[in-house]
Amino acid sequence: MDATQYSAKDSLLIIDDDPGIIEVLTAYGEPWGWSVATAGSLTEALARLADHVPQVIVLDWQLPDSDGLASIRALRAHTTIPILMLTVRDQEADIIRALQLGADDYVVKPFSPGQVLARCGALRRRGQDRPEGSRDRVVAKDLVIDIPRRQVWRWDALMELTTLEFELLRYLATNPGRVWTREELLDRIWGDVGEVFDRAVDMEIARLRKKLGDSVEAPRYIDTIRGVGYRWRDDPGPGGP
């Protein structure tokens, strides 16, 4: 079997520049029913994902063109495919941060190939049980939005947002580039709560911008579309701390 090709099912993408790790996981993976594809860098992995969709991604923490956290952010900007991290780091803070950013599981090196593939199988089953199009965790610029828990993390800090601020952020950030009219936001977020004016949206946006450290003059997160409403900027946005 050509290890660079995907089959229609049970496909695994290994992103690692270590030939030894690729060889052993491929050798173990194929008898386990996986069709294995590989990428030696984040750039190569993103190119592969443009054409093929694996069921699970195995991601090495240190790649030639990216580190673990940056790789997770980049992948989560394109896909919700389950990610298993391979790492030599066993510091709790690193692991927690990776999981917050969107990794689904991790294995510390040195590892057992059987354990890695068993965990990949569990992630595959979890992904199959997830409703199509569902997004429980969204990475938007330097924010991680945990929708079920209604939490927003900015780097290592949990942001304190009101219910209205969270809902505004959720609608904007999960639809980058889309222009929301004030009327749409009032209908989606405020609902049928009596007489509410457009100005209520503007006031909540101003409060949200303040907590994000954003500005009207030089926005990094939220654009004002004059006479219409607001949109989340569809660009890479702020970098690291």
Short mmCIF file of C-alpha atoms in Angstrom, two decimals:
data_model
loop_
_atom_site.label_atom_id
_atom_site.label_comp_id
_atom_site.label_asym_id
_atom_site.label_seq_id
_atom_site.Cartn_x
_atom_site.Cartn_y
_atom_site.Cartn_z
CA MET A 1 0.00 0.00 0.00
CA ASP A 2 1.26 3.47 -0.89
CA ALA A 3 1.58 5.24 2.46
CA THR A 4 1.06 8.65 0.82
CA GLN A 5 -2.49 7.88 -0.36
CA TYR A 6 -5.78 7.97 1.53
CA SER A 7 -8.42 5.30 1.36
CA ALA A 8 -12.10 6.11 1.60
CA LYS A 9 -12.20 5.09 5.26
CA ASP A 10 -10.01 4.85 8.35
CA SER A 11 -7.55 7.42 7.01
CA LEU A 12 -4.79 8.74 9.25
CA LEU A 13 -2.57 11.75 8.58
CA ILE A 14 0.76 11.72 10.45
CA ILE A 15 2.45 15.14 10.60
CA ASP A 16 6.03 14.48 11.70
CA ASP A 17 9.50 15.03 10.24
CA ASP A 18 11.02 11.99 12.00
CA PRO A 19 11.29 9.09 9.49
CA GLY A 20 11.54 6.57 12.31
CA ILE A 21 8.22 7.60 13.85
CA ILE A 22 6.54 7.64 10.45
CA GLU A 23 7.89 4.19 9.65
CA VAL A 24 6.79 2.55 12.88
CA LEU A 25 3.30 4.12 12.93
CA THR A 26 2.76 3.22 9.28
CA ALA A 27 3.92 -0.36 9.89
CA TYR A 28 1.61 -0.74 12.88
CA GLY A 29 -1.23 1.32 11.42
CA GLU A 30 -1.90 -0.61 8.24
CA PRO A 31 -2.62 -3.95 10.03
CA TRP A 32 -4.95 -1.97 12.31
CA GLY A 33 -6.96 -0.94 9.24
CA TRP A 34 -5.57 2.55 8.76
CA SER A 35 -4.64 4.03 5.42
CA VAL A 36 -1.68 6.20 6.37
CA ALA A 37 -0.61 9.47 4.76
CA THR A 38 2.25 11.63 5.96
CA ALA A 39 3.46 15.22 5.95
CA GLY A 40 6.86 16.39 7.13
CA SER A 41 5.86 19.96 7.91
CA LEU A 42 2.82 22.08 8.74
CA THR A 43 2.94 23.64 5.27
CA GLU A 44 2.80 20.23 3.62
CA ALA A 45 0.00 19.11 5.95
CA LEU A 46 -2.18 22.12 5.12
CA ALA A 47 -1.65 21.48 1.42
CA ARG A 48 -2.75 17.85 1.85
CA LEU A 49 -5.84 18.88 3.83
CA ALA A 50 -6.93 21.11 0.95
CA ASP A 51 -7.54 17.97 -1.14
CA HIS A 52 -8.04 15.10 1.33
CA VAL A 53 -9.85 14.71 4.63
CA PRO A 54 -8.44 12.12 7.08
CA GLN A 55 -10.40 10.87 10.05
CA VAL A 56 -7.64 11.53 12.60
CA ILE A 57 -4.47 13.65 12.62
CA VAL A 58 -1.35 12.65 14.56
CA LEU A 59 0.66 15.83 15.10
CA ASP A 60 4.22 16.10 16.37
CA TRP A 61 4.83 19.02 18.71
CA GLN A 62 8.00 20.26 17.01
CA LEU A 63 7.96 20.62 13.22
CA PRO A 64 10.56 22.29 10.99
CA ASP A 65 8.23 25.24 10.28
CA SER A 66 6.07 25.39 13.42
CA ASP A 67 5.75 24.51 17.08
CA GLY A 68 2.91 22.58 18.65
CA LEU A 69 0.64 25.43 19.70
CA ALA A 70 1.01 27.31 16.42
CA SER A 71 0.33 24.08 14.51
CA ILE A 72 -2.88 23.46 16.43
CA ARG A 73 -4.07 27.00 15.77
CA ALA A 74 -3.34 26.66 12.05
CA LEU A 75 -5.07 23.29 11.77
CA ARG A 76 -8.09 24.39 13.78
CA ALA A 77 -8.52 27.35 11.43
CA HIS A 78 -9.16 24.82 8.65
CA THR A 79 -10.66 21.71 10.21
CA THR A 80 -12.34 20.09 13.22
CA ILE A 81 -10.71 16.68 12.56
CA PRO A 82 -9.58 15.07 15.86
CA ILE A 83 -5.91 15.76 16.67
CA LEU A 84 -3.60 13.53 18.73
CA MET A 85 -0.41 15.28 19.84
CA LEU A 86 2.96 13.53 20.08
CA THR A 87 5.25 15.40 22.44
CA VAL A 88 8.35 15.07 24.58
CA ARG A 89 6.89 17.77 26.83
CA ASP A 90 5.32 16.45 29.99
CA GLN A 91 4.74 19.81 31.68
CA GLU A 92 1.11 20.13 32.72
CA ALA A 93 0.88 23.74 31.51
CA ASP A 94 1.95 22.76 27.96
CA ILE A 95 -0.52 19.90 27.80
CA ILE A 96 -3.40 22.00 29.14
CA ARG A 97 -2.67 24.77 26.66
CA ALA A 98 -2.61 22.32 23.75
CA LEU A 99 -5.96 20.85 24.79
CA GLN A 100 -7.46 24.31 25.23
CA LEU A 101 -6.38 25.29 21.72
CA GLY A 102 -8.04 22.30 20.15
CA ALA A 103 -5.97 19.13 20.54
CA ASP A 104 -8.17 16.18 21.47
CA ASP A 105 -5.58 13.90 23.09
CA TYR A 106 -1.84 13.57 23.59
CA VAL A 107 0.86 10.93 24.05
CA VAL A 108 4.24 11.67 25.60
CA LYS A 109 7.36 10.26 23.90
CA PRO A 110 8.70 7.61 24.05
CA PHE A 111 5.43 5.86 23.29
CA SER A 112 3.93 2.51 22.43
CA PRO A 113 2.69 2.42 18.80
CA GLY A 114 -0.21 0.27 19.91
CA GLN A 115 -1.30 2.88 22.44
CA VAL A 116 -1.10 5.67 19.85
CA LEU A 117 -3.25 3.73 17.39
CA ALA A 118 -5.74 2.69 20.07
CA ARG A 119 -6.16 6.34 21.00
CA CYS A 120 -6.55 7.22 17.32
CA GLY A 121 -9.31 4.62 17.09
CA ALA A 122 -11.10 6.18 20.06
CA LEU A 123 -10.84 9.63 18.45
CA ARG A 124 -12.16 8.24 15.17
CA ARG A 125 -15.21 6.79 16.91
CA ARG A 126 -15.77 10.05 18.78
CA GLY A 127 -15.59 11.96 15.52
CA GLN A 128 -18.12 9.64 13.89
CA ASP A 129 -20.54 10.22 16.77
CA ARG A 130 -20.26 14.02 16.40
CA PRO A 131 -23.09 15.59 14.36
CA GLU A 132 -21.92 16.84 10.98
CA GLY A 133 -20.95 20.50 11.11
CA SER A 134 -20.93 20.68 14.91
CA ARG A 135 -18.25 22.91 16.42
CA ASP A 136 -17.91 22.66 20.19
CA ARG A 137 -14.60 24.54 20.31
CA VAL A 138 -13.69 27.39 18.00
CA VAL A 139 -10.27 29.00 17.63
CA ALA A 140 -10.64 32.61 16.50
CA LYS A 141 -7.40 34.57 16.27
CA ASP A 142 -5.92 34.36 19.80
CA LEU A 143 -9.20 33.25 21.40
CA VAL A 144 -10.47 29.77 22.19
CA ILE A 145 -14.27 29.70 22.46
CA ASP A 146 -15.63 26.67 24.32
CA ILE A 147 -19.29 26.79 23.34
CA PRO A 148 -20.74 24.02 25.57
CA ARG A 149 -18.99 25.44 28.65
CA ARG A 150 -19.63 29.03 27.53
CA GLN A 151 -16.02 29.96 28.24
CA VAL A 152 -13.56 32.08 26.29
CA TRP A 153 -9.81 31.68 26.79
CA ARG A 154 -7.26 34.21 25.64
CA TRP A 155 -3.87 32.52 25.83
CA ASP A 156 -3.76 31.19 29.40
CA ALA A 157 -6.41 33.51 30.84
CA LEU A 158 -10.14 32.88 31.13
CA MET A 159 -12.03 35.98 30.01
CA GLU A 160 -14.88 37.30 32.11
CA LEU A 161 -17.78 37.94 29.74
CA THR A 162 -21.44 38.58 30.37
CA THR A 163 -24.05 36.41 28.67
CA LEU A 164 -24.71 39.05 26.02
CA GLU A 165 -21.00 39.58 25.38
CA PHE A 166 -20.44 35.84 24.99
CA GLU A 167 -23.33 35.50 22.54
CA LEU A 168 -22.14 38.44 20.47
CA LEU A 169 -18.62 37.03 20.36
CA ARG A 170 -19.94 33.57 19.46
CA TYR A 171 -22.03 34.76 16.54
CA LEU A 172 -19.33 37.05 15.18
CA ALA A 173 -16.25 34.88 15.67
CA THR A 174 -17.79 31.65 14.36
CA ASN A 175 -18.75 33.40 11.12
CA PRO A 176 -15.63 35.39 10.13
CA GLY A 177 -16.18 37.79 7.27
CA ARG A 178 -19.98 37.69 7.54
CA VAL A 179 -21.69 41.05 8.06
CA TRP A 180 -24.37 40.91 10.76
CA THR A 181 -26.97 43.66 10.75
CA ARG A 182 -28.03 45.14 14.05
CA GLU A 183 -31.52 43.73 13.46
CA GLU A 184 -30.12 40.20 12.98
CA LEU A 185 -28.08 40.42 16.17
CA LEU A 186 -31.06 41.76 18.11
CA ASP A 187 -33.23 38.92 16.85
CA ARG A 188 -30.64 36.16 17.48
CA ILE A 189 -29.33 37.31 20.85
CA TRP A 190 -31.98 39.41 22.55
CA GLY A 191 -34.96 37.57 21.03
CA ASP A 192 -38.45 38.47 22.16
CA VAL A 193 -37.70 40.49 25.28
CA GLY A 194 -39.84 43.50 24.55
CA GLU A 195 -38.70 46.79 23.06
CA VAL A 196 -34.96 46.82 22.48
CA PHE A 197 -33.28 49.46 20.31
CA ASP A 198 -30.38 49.15 17.88
CA ARG A 199 -28.32 51.19 20.31
CA ALA A 200 -28.29 48.19 22.67
CA VAL A 201 -26.17 46.28 20.14
CA ASP A 202 -23.74 49.19 19.79
CA MET A 203 -23.34 49.44 23.57
CA GLU A 204 -22.64 45.70 23.98
CA ILE A 205 -20.17 45.75 21.07
CA ALA A 206 -18.36 48.65 22.75
CA ARG A 207 -18.10 46.68 26.00
CA LEU A 208 -16.87 43.58 24.17
CA ARG A 209 -14.29 45.61 22.27
CA LYS A 210 -12.99 47.06 25.51
CA LYS A 211 -12.45 43.59 26.98
CA LEU A 212 -10.71 42.47 23.79
CA GLY A 213 -8.50 45.56 23.76
CA ASP A 214 -9.93 46.41 20.33
CA SER A 215 -10.62 49.82 18.83
CA VAL A 216 -12.92 51.33 16.21
CA GLU A 217 -10.07 53.22 14.54
CA ALA A 218 -7.69 50.27 14.15
CA PRO A 219 -9.79 47.11 14.65
CA ARG A 220 -8.08 43.76 15.07
CA TYR A 221 -11.22 41.77 15.81
CA ILE A 222 -14.50 43.55 15.01
CA ASP A 223 -15.17 45.80 12.01
CA THR A 224 -17.97 48.35 12.04
CA ILE A 225 -19.89 48.41 8.76
CA ARG A 226 -21.37 51.87 8.82
CA GLY A 227 -25.13 52.00 8.50
CA VAL A 228 -25.36 48.20 8.56
CA GLY A 229 -23.77 46.41 11.51
CA TYR A 230 -20.64 44.44 12.42
CA ARG A 231 -18.37 41.62 11.24
CA TRP A 232 -15.49 39.58 12.63
CA ARG A 233 -12.30 40.34 10.72
CA ASP A 234 -11.39 37.47 8.40
CA ASP A 235 -7.62 37.64 8.77
CA PRO A 236 -4.99 35.92 10.96
CA GLY A 237 -5.25 38.63 13.58
CA PRO A 238 -3.13 39.04 16.72
CA GLY A 239 -0.20 36.76 17.29
CA GLY A 240 1.24 35.36 20.49
CA PRO A 241 1.64 37.07 23.86
#
